[in-house]
Protein backbone atom coordinates (compact mmCIF):
# COMPACT_ATOMS: atom_id res chain seq x y z
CA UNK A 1 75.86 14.94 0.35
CA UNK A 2 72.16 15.33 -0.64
CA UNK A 3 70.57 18.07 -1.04
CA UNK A 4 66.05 18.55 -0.72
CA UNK A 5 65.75 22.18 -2.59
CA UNK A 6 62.02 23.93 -2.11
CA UNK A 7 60.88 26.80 -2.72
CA UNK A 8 59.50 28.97 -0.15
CA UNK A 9 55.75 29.19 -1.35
CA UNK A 10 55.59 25.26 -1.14
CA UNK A 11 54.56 24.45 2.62
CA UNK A 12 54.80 20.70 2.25
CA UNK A 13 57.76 19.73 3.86
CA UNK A 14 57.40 16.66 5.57
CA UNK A 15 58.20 13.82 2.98
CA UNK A 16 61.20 15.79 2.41
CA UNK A 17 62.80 15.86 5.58
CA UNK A 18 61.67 12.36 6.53
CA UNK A 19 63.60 11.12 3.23
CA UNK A 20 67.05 13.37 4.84
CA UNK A 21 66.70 11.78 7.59
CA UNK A 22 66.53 8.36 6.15
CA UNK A 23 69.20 8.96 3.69
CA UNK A 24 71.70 10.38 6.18
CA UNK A 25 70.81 7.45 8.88
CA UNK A 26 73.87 6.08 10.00
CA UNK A 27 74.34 2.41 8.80
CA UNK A 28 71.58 3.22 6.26
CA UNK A 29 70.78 2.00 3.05
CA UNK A 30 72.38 5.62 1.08
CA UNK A 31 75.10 5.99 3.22
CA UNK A 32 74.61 10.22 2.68
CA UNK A 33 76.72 12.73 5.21
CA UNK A 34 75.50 14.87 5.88
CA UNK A 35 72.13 16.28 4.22
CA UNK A 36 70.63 19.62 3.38
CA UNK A 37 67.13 21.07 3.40
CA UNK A 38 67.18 24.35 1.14
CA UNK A 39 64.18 26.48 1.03
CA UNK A 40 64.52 29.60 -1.46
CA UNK A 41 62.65 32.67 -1.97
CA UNK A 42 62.98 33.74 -5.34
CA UNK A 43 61.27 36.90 -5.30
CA UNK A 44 63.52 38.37 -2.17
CA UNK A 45 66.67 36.38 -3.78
CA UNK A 46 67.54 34.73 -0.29
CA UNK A 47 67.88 31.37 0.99
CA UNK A 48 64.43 31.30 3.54
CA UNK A 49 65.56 28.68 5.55
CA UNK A 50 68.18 25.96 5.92
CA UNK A 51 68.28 22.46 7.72
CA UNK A 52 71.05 20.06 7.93
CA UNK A 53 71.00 16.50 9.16
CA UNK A 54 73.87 14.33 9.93
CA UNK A 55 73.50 10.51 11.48
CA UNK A 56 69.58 10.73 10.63
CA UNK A 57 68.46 13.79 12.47
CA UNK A 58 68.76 17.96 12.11
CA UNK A 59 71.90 19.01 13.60
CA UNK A 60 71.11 22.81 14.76
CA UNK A 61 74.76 23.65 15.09
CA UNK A 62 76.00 23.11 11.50
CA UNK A 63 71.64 24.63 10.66
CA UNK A 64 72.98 27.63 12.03
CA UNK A 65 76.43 27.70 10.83
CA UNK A 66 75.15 26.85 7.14
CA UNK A 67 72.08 29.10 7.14
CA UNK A 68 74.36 32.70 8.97
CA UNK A 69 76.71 32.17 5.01
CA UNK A 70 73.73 33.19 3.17
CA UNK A 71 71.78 35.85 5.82
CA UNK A 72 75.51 37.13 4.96
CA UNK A 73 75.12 37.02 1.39
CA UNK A 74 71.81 38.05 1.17
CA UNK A 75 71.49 37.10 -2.28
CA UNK A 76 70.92 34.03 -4.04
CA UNK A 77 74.19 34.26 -6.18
């Protein structure tokens, strides 16, 4: 698995999820599955927004799945 962490006052996202979706590409020169995008917000202690990609693109299934176990939490433990 890799793993892109930002932090949520850093709006430059795009080299970051072009690189996921290059290094979870399937037949690809990394060979990663599957990938995570992690923004944090460190002053609210939460996880702002998650993306993961599997076979070179966002799946919004496991996005959703991943992101609902910290909008549980709340916290960044």
């Amino acid at each position: 698995m890799v793993v892109e962490l930002k932090l949520s006052d850093n709006h430059d996202i795009a080299l970051d999820l072009w690189k996921l979706a290059h290094m979870t590409r399937e037949n690809g020169l990394y060979g990663y599955t599957p990938g995570a995008h992690v923004i944090l917000n460190l002053q609210q202690q939460t996880v702002a927004q998650s993306i993961i990609f599997v076979g070179g693109a966002p799946h919004p299934e496991l996005a959703g799945w991943f992101q609902r176990h910290f909008d549980r939490i709340g916290v960044i433990q």
